[in-house]
């Protein structure tokens, strides 16, 4: 049974800081890795995803995957108060029929102005 | 922005009452998921559909929970006899891929069972 764990549980950073969020998974056969963001009272929304080892950058956000270490991360450069939200990581076992995302419990991020 | 519609946004029921919530997935998305998000932010997968067919569901949904996604009608999730532990945010998501790995969420229905 795939296990997905996030760290830290919560994080407070000042505006402008670099924020790093971590996600570990248990099954090396996992194929799809994603970060979602959920603002208070709102729907979760996909931020970034990656399929293969390496890095992908989109604006202030970078996702990094290391399958051998069973770890992927999200880095937020120049963190803004509007980035304050619950960040959820999710992992899928296969990209195809009957895949299912397994979710972490989230990291609550607060960016202080 | 996601175009998944969920109704109602808030639902209050007494223990033992039925609770029914609805979801209209994004147009053209063949896969629909239901999740329960509790007060600790834990996402629990409940059931998913591809078109009108159930793909996967957990044991919990086989007892008091029922769900369907009829053609040309909203999908629905119904709890036959609500319990206090069912109080949670129920999220519906739809996916454009048959694999369902990229998901678009609705705003959720917050169920409170008194």
PDB file of C-alpha atoms in Angstrom:
ATOM      1  CA  UNK A   1       0.000   0.000   0.000  1.00  0.00           C
ATOM      2  CA  UNK A   2       1.535   3.284  -1.162  1.00  0.00           C
ATOM      3  CA  UNK A   3       2.283   5.710   1.659  1.00  0.00           C
ATOM      4  CA  UNK A   4       2.762   9.400   1.009  1.00  0.00           C
ATOM      5  CA  UNK A   5       4.122  11.633   3.751  1.00  0.00           C
ATOM      6  CA  UNK A   6       4.712  15.360   3.807  1.00  0.00           C
ATOM      7  CA  UNK A   7       7.035  17.521   5.853  1.00  0.00           C
ATOM      8  CA  UNK A   8       6.938  19.838   7.586  1.00  0.00           C
ATOM      9  CA  UNK A   9       3.320  19.829   8.835  1.00  0.00           C
ATOM     10  CA  UNK A  10       3.346  23.597   9.010  1.00  0.00           C
ATOM     11  CA  UNK A  11       5.682  26.386   8.053  1.00  0.00           C
ATOM     12  CA  UNK A  12       5.845  30.126   8.658  1.00  0.00           C
ATOM     13  CA  UNK A  13       8.163  32.184   6.449  1.00  0.00           C
ATOM     14  CA  UNK A  14       8.656  35.914   5.841  1.00  0.00           C
ATOM     15  CA  UNK A  15       7.679  37.493   2.545  1.00  0.00           C
ATOM     16  CA  UNK A  16      10.461  37.109  -0.021  1.00  0.00           C
ATOM     17  CA  UNK A  17      11.868  33.906   1.468  1.00  0.00           C
ATOM     18  CA  UNK A  18      12.536  30.653  -0.371  1.00  0.00           C
ATOM     19  CA  UNK A  19      10.087  27.971   0.818  1.00  0.00           C
ATOM     20  CA  UNK A  20      10.793  24.251   0.487  1.00  0.00           C
ATOM     21  CA  UNK A  21       8.125  21.587   0.926  1.00  0.00           C
ATOM     22  CA  UNK A  22       8.849  17.868   0.976  1.00  0.00           C
ATOM     23  CA  UNK A  23       7.000  14.707   0.018  1.00  0.00           C
ATOM     24  CA  UNK A  24       8.146  11.108   0.364  1.00  0.00           C
ATOM     25  CA  UNK A  25       6.479   8.059  -1.131  1.00  0.00           C
ATOM     26  CA  UNK A  26       6.945   4.366  -0.539  1.00  0.00           C
ATOM     27  CA  UNK A  27       6.589   2.692  -3.940  1.00  0.00           C
ATOM     28  CA  UNK A  28       9.386   3.159  -6.455  1.00  0.00           C
ATOM     29  CA  UNK A  29       7.023   2.135  -9.280  1.00  0.00           C
ATOM     30  CA  UNK A  30       5.114   5.406  -8.860  1.00  0.00           C
ATOM     31  CA  UNK A  31       4.908   7.334 -12.099  1.00  0.00           C
ATOM     32  CA  UNK A  32       3.184  10.660 -11.558  1.00  0.00           C
ATOM     33  CA  UNK A  33       3.926  13.241  -8.900  1.00  0.00           C
ATOM     34  CA  UNK A  34       1.964  16.394  -8.285  1.00  0.00           C
ATOM     35  CA  UNK A  35       1.576  19.346  -5.968  1.00  0.00           C
ATOM     36  CA  UNK A  36      -1.810  20.902  -5.286  1.00  0.00           C
ATOM     37  CA  UNK A  37      -2.597  24.067  -3.381  1.00  0.00           C
ATOM     38  CA  UNK A  38      -5.746  24.653  -1.348  1.00  0.00           C
ATOM     39  CA  UNK A  39      -6.547  28.109  -0.059  1.00  0.00           C
ATOM     40  CA  UNK A  40      -8.782  28.225   2.989  1.00  0.00           C
ATOM     41  CA  UNK A  41     -12.370  27.411   2.061  1.00  0.00           C
ATOM     42  CA  UNK A  42     -11.477  26.793  -1.574  1.00  0.00           C
ATOM     43  CA  UNK A  43     -11.027  23.812  -3.870  1.00  0.00           C
ATOM     44  CA  UNK A  44      -7.588  22.200  -4.222  1.00  0.00           C
ATOM     45  CA  UNK A  45      -5.948  23.292  -7.436  1.00  0.00           C
ATOM     46  CA  UNK A  46      -3.115  21.593  -9.314  1.00  0.00           C
ATOM     47  CA  UNK A  47       0.103  23.597  -9.175  1.00  0.00           C
ATOM     48  CA  UNK A  48       2.739  21.467 -10.871  1.00  0.00           C
ATOM     49  CA  UNK A  49       3.389  17.877 -11.811  1.00  0.00           C
ATOM     50  CA  UNK A  50       6.294  15.769 -13.032  1.00  0.00           C
ATOM     51  CA  UNK A  51       6.715  12.289 -14.465  1.00  0.00           C
ATOM     52  CA  UNK A  52      10.470  11.690 -14.570  1.00  0.00           C
ATOM     53  CA  UNK A  53      13.516  12.442 -12.465  1.00  0.00           C
ATOM     54  CA  UNK A  54      14.764  15.979 -12.517  1.00  0.00           C
ATOM     55  CA  UNK A  55      13.426  19.464 -12.152  1.00  0.00           C
ATOM     56  CA  UNK A  56      10.749  21.594 -13.703  1.00  0.00           C
ATOM     57  CA  UNK A  57      10.362  25.320 -13.177  1.00  0.00           C
ATOM     58  CA  UNK A  58       7.255  27.416 -13.743  1.00  0.00           C
ATOM     59  CA  UNK A  59       7.557  31.016 -12.630  1.00  0.00           C
ATOM     60  CA  UNK A  60       8.404  31.115  -8.924  1.00  0.00           C
ATOM     61  CA  UNK A  61       7.694  27.407  -8.469  1.00  0.00           C
ATOM     62  CA  UNK A  62      10.103  24.503  -8.992  1.00  0.00           C
ATOM     63  CA  UNK A  63       9.308  20.825  -8.601  1.00  0.00           C
ATOM     64  CA  UNK A  64      12.142  18.369  -8.076  1.00  0.00           C
ATOM     65  CA  UNK A  65      11.867  14.572  -8.247  1.00  0.00           C
ATOM     66  CA  UNK A  66      14.347  11.924  -7.146  1.00  0.00           C
ATOM     67  CA  UNK A  67      12.766   8.511  -7.595  1.00  0.00           C
ATOM     68  CA  UNK A  68      15.740   6.634  -6.153  1.00  0.00           C
ATOM     69  CA  UNK A  69      15.321   8.592  -2.912  1.00  0.00           C
ATOM     70  CA  UNK A  70      11.519   8.225  -3.042  1.00  0.00           C
ATOM     71  CA  UNK A  71      11.308  11.978  -2.632  1.00  0.00           C
ATOM     72  CA  UNK A  72       9.974  15.005  -4.435  1.00  0.00           C
ATOM     73  CA  UNK A  73       9.790  18.602  -3.404  1.00  0.00           C
ATOM     74  CA  UNK A  74       8.261  21.979  -4.205  1.00  0.00           C
ATOM     75  CA  UNK A  75      10.299  25.158  -3.929  1.00  0.00           C
ATOM     76  CA  UNK A  76       8.714  28.580  -3.926  1.00  0.00           C
ATOM     77  CA  UNK A  77      11.041  31.450  -4.707  1.00  0.00           C
ATOM     78  CA  UNK A  78      10.208  34.941  -3.367  1.00  0.00           C
ATOM     79  CA  UNK A  79       7.280  33.671  -1.291  1.00  0.00           C
ATOM     80  CA  UNK A  80       4.248  35.982  -1.188  1.00  0.00           C
ATOM     81  CA  UNK A  81       1.433  36.327   1.370  1.00  0.00           C
ATOM     82  CA  UNK A  82      -0.918  35.064  -1.352  1.00  0.00           C
ATOM     83  CA  UNK A  83       1.030  31.781  -1.294  1.00  0.00           C
ATOM     84  CA  UNK A  84      -0.349  31.114   2.204  1.00  0.00           C
ATOM     85  CA  UNK A  85      -2.353  27.906   1.817  1.00  0.00           C
ATOM     86  CA  UNK A  86      -2.399  24.167   2.398  1.00  0.00           C
ATOM     87  CA  UNK A  87      -0.019  22.393   0.024  1.00  0.00           C
ATOM     88  CA  UNK A  88      -0.849  18.797  -0.819  1.00  0.00           C
ATOM     89  CA  UNK A  89       1.366  16.335  -2.637  1.00  0.00           C
ATOM     90  CA  UNK A  90      -0.084  13.406  -4.554  1.00  0.00           C
ATOM     91  CA  UNK A  91       1.421  10.323  -6.192  1.00  0.00           C
ATOM     92  CA  UNK A  92      -0.057   8.009  -8.797  1.00  0.00           C
ATOM     93  CA  UNK A  93       1.022   4.434  -9.290  1.00  0.00           C
ATOM     94  CA  UNK A  94       0.472   4.333 -13.016  1.00  0.00           C
ATOM     95  CA  UNK A  95      -0.455   6.625 -15.803  1.00  0.00           C
ATOM     96  CA  UNK A  96      -3.236   4.736 -17.487  1.00  0.00           C
ATOM     97  CA  UNK A  97      -6.467   2.981 -16.696  1.00  0.00           C
ATOM     98  CA  UNK A  98      -7.415   2.780 -13.055  1.00  0.00           C
ATOM     99  CA  UNK A  99      -4.647   4.922 -11.701  1.00  0.00           C
ATOM    100  CA  UNK A 100      -5.424   6.600  -8.402  1.00  0.00           C
ATOM    101  CA  UNK A 101      -3.779   9.529  -6.691  1.00  0.00           C
ATOM    102  CA  UNK A 102      -2.570   8.877  -3.151  1.00  0.00           C
ATOM    103  CA  UNK A 103      -2.455  12.078  -1.120  1.00  0.00           C
ATOM    104  CA  UNK A 104      -0.276  13.399   1.665  1.00  0.00           C
ATOM    105  CA  UNK A 105      -1.793  15.183   4.666  1.00  0.00           C
ATOM    106  CA  UNK A 106      -0.528  18.562   3.567  1.00  0.00           C
ATOM    107  CA  UNK A 107       1.799  21.307   4.726  1.00  0.00           C
ATOM    108  CA  UNK A 108       0.177  24.470   5.995  1.00  0.00           C
ATOM    109  CA  UNK A 109       2.190  27.462   4.781  1.00  0.00           C
ATOM    110  CA  UNK A 110       1.889  30.970   6.165  1.00  0.00           C
ATOM    111  CA  UNK A 111       3.841  33.770   4.496  1.00  0.00           C
ATOM    112  CA  UNK A 112       4.034  36.843   6.707  1.00  0.00           C
ATOM    113  CA  UNK A 113       4.190  40.270   5.047  1.00  0.00           C
TER     114      UNK A 113
ATOM    115  CA  UNK B   1     -10.170  27.850 -13.203  1.00  0.00           C
ATOM    116  CA  UNK B   2     -11.976  24.620 -12.451  1.00  0.00           C
ATOM    117  CA  UNK B   3     -15.511  24.335 -13.756  1.00  0.00           C
ATOM    118  CA  UNK B   4     -16.561  21.488 -11.484  1.00  0.00           C
ATOM    119  CA  UNK B   5     -19.820  22.428  -9.777  1.00  0.00           C
ATOM    120  CA  UNK B   6     -20.844  21.013  -6.429  1.00  0.00           C
ATOM    121  CA  UNK B   7     -24.127  21.535  -4.618  1.00  0.00           C
ATOM    122  CA  UNK B   8     -25.011  22.284  -1.960  1.00  0.00           C
ATOM    123  CA  UNK B   9     -22.006  24.072  -0.504  1.00  0.00           C
ATOM    124  CA  UNK B  10     -23.204  23.363   3.046  1.00  0.00           C
ATOM    125  CA  UNK B  11     -25.350  20.527   4.368  1.00  0.00           C
ATOM    126  CA  UNK B  12     -26.511  19.980   7.940  1.00  0.00           C
ATOM    127  CA  UNK B  13     -28.119  16.684   8.940  1.00  0.00           C
ATOM    128  CA  UNK B  14     -29.077  14.867  12.097  1.00  0.00           C
ATOM    129  CA  UNK B  15     -27.664  11.451  12.901  1.00  0.00           C
ATOM    130  CA  UNK B  16     -29.462   8.762  10.956  1.00  0.00           C
ATOM    131  CA  UNK B  17     -30.655  11.130   8.251  1.00  0.00           C
ATOM    132  CA  UNK B  18     -29.830  10.814   4.559  1.00  0.00           C
ATOM    133  CA  UNK B  19     -27.344  13.269   3.118  1.00  0.00           C
ATOM    134  CA  UNK B  20     -27.123  13.778  -0.628  1.00  0.00           C
ATOM    135  CA  UNK B  21     -24.704  15.940  -2.549  1.00  0.00           C
ATOM    136  CA  UNK B  22     -24.235  16.510  -6.252  1.00  0.00           C
ATOM    137  CA  UNK B  23     -21.425  17.184  -8.672  1.00  0.00           C
ATOM    138  CA  UNK B  24     -21.319  18.307 -12.279  1.00  0.00           C
ATOM    139  CA  UNK B  25     -17.892  17.488 -13.714  1.00  0.00           C
ATOM    140  CA  UNK B  26     -16.124  19.629 -16.272  1.00  0.00           C
ATOM    141  CA  UNK B  27     -17.526  19.108 -19.740  1.00  0.00           C
ATOM    142  CA  UNK B  28     -15.704  16.365 -21.570  1.00  0.00           C
ATOM    143  CA  UNK B  29     -14.070  14.871 -18.487  1.00  0.00           C
ATOM    144  CA  UNK B  30     -14.782  11.142 -18.431  1.00  0.00           C
ATOM    145  CA  UNK B  31     -13.527  10.404 -14.907  1.00  0.00           C
ATOM    146  CA  UNK B  32     -15.072  11.616 -11.650  1.00  0.00           C
ATOM    147  CA  UNK B  33     -13.719  11.159  -8.137  1.00  0.00           C
ATOM    148  CA  UNK B  34     -15.230  11.652  -4.709  1.00  0.00           C
ATOM    149  CA  UNK B  35     -13.013  12.368  -1.710  1.00  0.00           C
ATOM    150  CA  UNK B  36     -13.687  13.020   1.937  1.00  0.00           C
ATOM    151  CA  UNK B  37     -11.421  15.640   3.531  1.00  0.00           C
ATOM    152  CA  UNK B  38     -11.630  15.599   7.321  1.00  0.00           C
ATOM    153  CA  UNK B  39     -10.762  18.345   9.792  1.00  0.00           C
ATOM    154  CA  UNK B  40      -7.146  17.120   9.841  1.00  0.00           C
ATOM    155  CA  UNK B  41      -6.957  17.705   6.057  1.00  0.00           C
ATOM    156  CA  UNK B  42      -6.719  13.973   5.415  1.00  0.00           C
ATOM    157  CA  UNK B  43      -7.878  13.123   1.887  1.00  0.00           C
ATOM    158  CA  UNK B  44      -9.780   9.870   1.805  1.00  0.00           C
ATOM    159  CA  UNK B  45     -10.620   8.456  -1.614  1.00  0.00           C
ATOM    160  CA  UNK B  46     -14.201   7.194  -1.697  1.00  0.00           C
ATOM    161  CA  UNK B  47     -15.099   6.199  -5.228  1.00  0.00           C
ATOM    162  CA  UNK B  48     -14.406   7.017  -8.854  1.00  0.00           C
ATOM    163  CA  UNK B  49     -16.276   6.616 -12.096  1.00  0.00           C
ATOM    164  CA  UNK B  50     -15.349   6.486 -15.710  1.00  0.00           C
ATOM    165  CA  UNK B  51     -18.384   7.696 -17.586  1.00  0.00           C
ATOM    166  CA  UNK B  52     -21.166   5.906 -15.706  1.00  0.00           C
ATOM    167  CA  UNK B  53     -19.173   2.911 -14.495  1.00  0.00           C
ATOM    168  CA  UNK B  54     -17.564   2.522 -11.071  1.00  0.00           C
ATOM    169  CA  UNK B  55     -13.811   2.061 -11.383  1.00  0.00           C
ATOM    170  CA  UNK B  56     -12.744   1.778  -7.755  1.00  0.00           C
ATOM    171  CA  UNK B  57     -14.313   2.265  -4.377  1.00  0.00           C
ATOM    172  CA  UNK B  58     -13.263   1.719  -0.801  1.00  0.00           C
ATOM    173  CA  UNK B  59     -15.081  -0.573   1.610  1.00  0.00           C
ATOM    174  CA  UNK B  60     -16.663   2.331   3.444  1.00  0.00           C
ATOM    175  CA  UNK B  61     -18.679   3.309   0.443  1.00  0.00           C
ATOM    176  CA  UNK B  62     -20.097  -0.171   0.035  1.00  0.00           C
ATOM    177  CA  UNK B  63     -22.064   0.052   3.247  1.00  0.00           C
ATOM    178  CA  UNK B  64     -23.711   3.396   3.967  1.00  0.00           C
ATOM    179  CA  UNK B  65     -22.462   5.344   0.991  1.00  0.00           C
ATOM    180  CA  UNK B  66     -23.833   5.135  -2.519  1.00  0.00           C
ATOM    181  CA  UNK B  67     -22.807   7.060  -5.584  1.00  0.00           C
ATOM    182  CA  UNK B  68     -23.779   7.275  -9.195  1.00  0.00           C
ATOM    183  CA  UNK B  69     -22.923   9.232 -12.328  1.00  0.00           C
ATOM    184  CA  UNK B  70     -25.876   8.850 -14.720  1.00  0.00           C
ATOM    185  CA  UNK B  71     -25.524  10.148 -18.245  1.00  0.00           C
ATOM    186  CA  UNK B  72     -26.909  13.653 -18.759  1.00  0.00           C
ATOM    187  CA  UNK B  73     -27.455  14.157 -15.011  1.00  0.00           C
ATOM    188  CA  UNK B  74     -25.260  15.314 -12.150  1.00  0.00           C
ATOM    189  CA  UNK B  75     -23.160  12.759 -10.313  1.00  0.00           C
ATOM    190  CA  UNK B  76     -24.273  12.211  -6.738  1.00  0.00           C
ATOM    191  CA  UNK B  77     -22.971  10.885  -3.446  1.00  0.00           C
ATOM    192  CA  UNK B  78     -25.493   9.843  -0.814  1.00  0.00           C
ATOM    193  CA  UNK B  79     -24.985   8.764   2.767  1.00  0.00           C
ATOM    194  CA  UNK B  80     -27.929   6.608   3.780  1.00  0.00           C
ATOM    195  CA  UNK B  81     -27.712   7.046   7.538  1.00  0.00           C
ATOM    196  CA  UNK B  82     -25.417   9.871   8.560  1.00  0.00           C
ATOM    197  CA  UNK B  83     -23.096   9.503  11.522  1.00  0.00           C
ATOM    198  CA  UNK B  84     -21.190  12.200  13.420  1.00  0.00           C
ATOM    199  CA  UNK B  85     -17.944  10.859  11.969  1.00  0.00           C
ATOM    200  CA  UNK B  86     -19.193  11.645   8.469  1.00  0.00           C
ATOM    201  CA  UNK B  87     -18.856  15.379   9.137  1.00  0.00           C
ATOM    202  CA  UNK B  88     -16.267  16.509   6.596  1.00  0.00           C
ATOM    203  CA  UNK B  89     -15.706  18.342   3.336  1.00  0.00           C
ATOM    204  CA  UNK B  90     -16.740  16.164   0.411  1.00  0.00           C
ATOM    205  CA  UNK B  91     -14.788  17.003  -2.702  1.00  0.00           C
ATOM    206  CA  UNK B  92     -15.642  16.031  -6.242  1.00  0.00           C
ATOM    207  CA  UNK B  93     -12.935  16.087  -8.893  1.00  0.00           C
ATOM    208  CA  UNK B  94     -12.998  15.332 -12.578  1.00  0.00           C
ATOM    209  CA  UNK B  95     -10.196  14.382 -14.926  1.00  0.00           C
ATOM    210  CA  UNK B  96      -9.736  14.661 -18.676  1.00  0.00           C
ATOM    211  CA  UNK B  97      -7.636  11.496 -18.790  1.00  0.00           C
ATOM    212  CA  UNK B  98      -8.930   7.960 -18.516  1.00  0.00           C
ATOM    213  CA  UNK B  99      -6.077   7.437 -16.079  1.00  0.00           C
ATOM    214  CA  UNK B 100      -7.471  10.240 -13.973  1.00  0.00           C
ATOM    215  CA  UNK B 101      -4.173  11.493 -12.723  1.00  0.00           C
ATOM    216  CA  UNK B 102      -4.739  15.198 -13.442  1.00  0.00           C
ATOM    217  CA  UNK B 103      -7.705  16.243 -11.354  1.00  0.00           C
ATOM    218  CA  UNK B 104      -9.816  19.379 -11.229  1.00  0.00           C
ATOM    219  CA  UNK B 105     -11.731  19.930  -8.025  1.00  0.00           C
ATOM    220  CA  UNK B 106     -15.020  21.525  -7.174  1.00  0.00           C
ATOM    221  CA  UNK B 107     -15.412  23.744  -4.093  1.00  0.00           C
ATOM    222  CA  UNK B 108     -16.793  20.895  -2.027  1.00  0.00           C
ATOM    223  CA  UNK B 109     -19.864  20.238   0.087  1.00  0.00           C
ATOM    224  CA  UNK B 110     -19.271  20.729   3.796  1.00  0.00           C
ATOM    225  CA  UNK B 111     -21.408  18.215   5.679  1.00  0.00           C
ATOM    226  CA  UNK B 112     -22.120  18.674   9.363  1.00  0.00           C
ATOM    227  CA  UNK B 113     -23.861  15.823  11.155  1.00  0.00           C
ATOM    228  CA  UNK B 114     -25.282  16.965  14.469  1.00  0.00           C
TER     229      UNK B 114
END
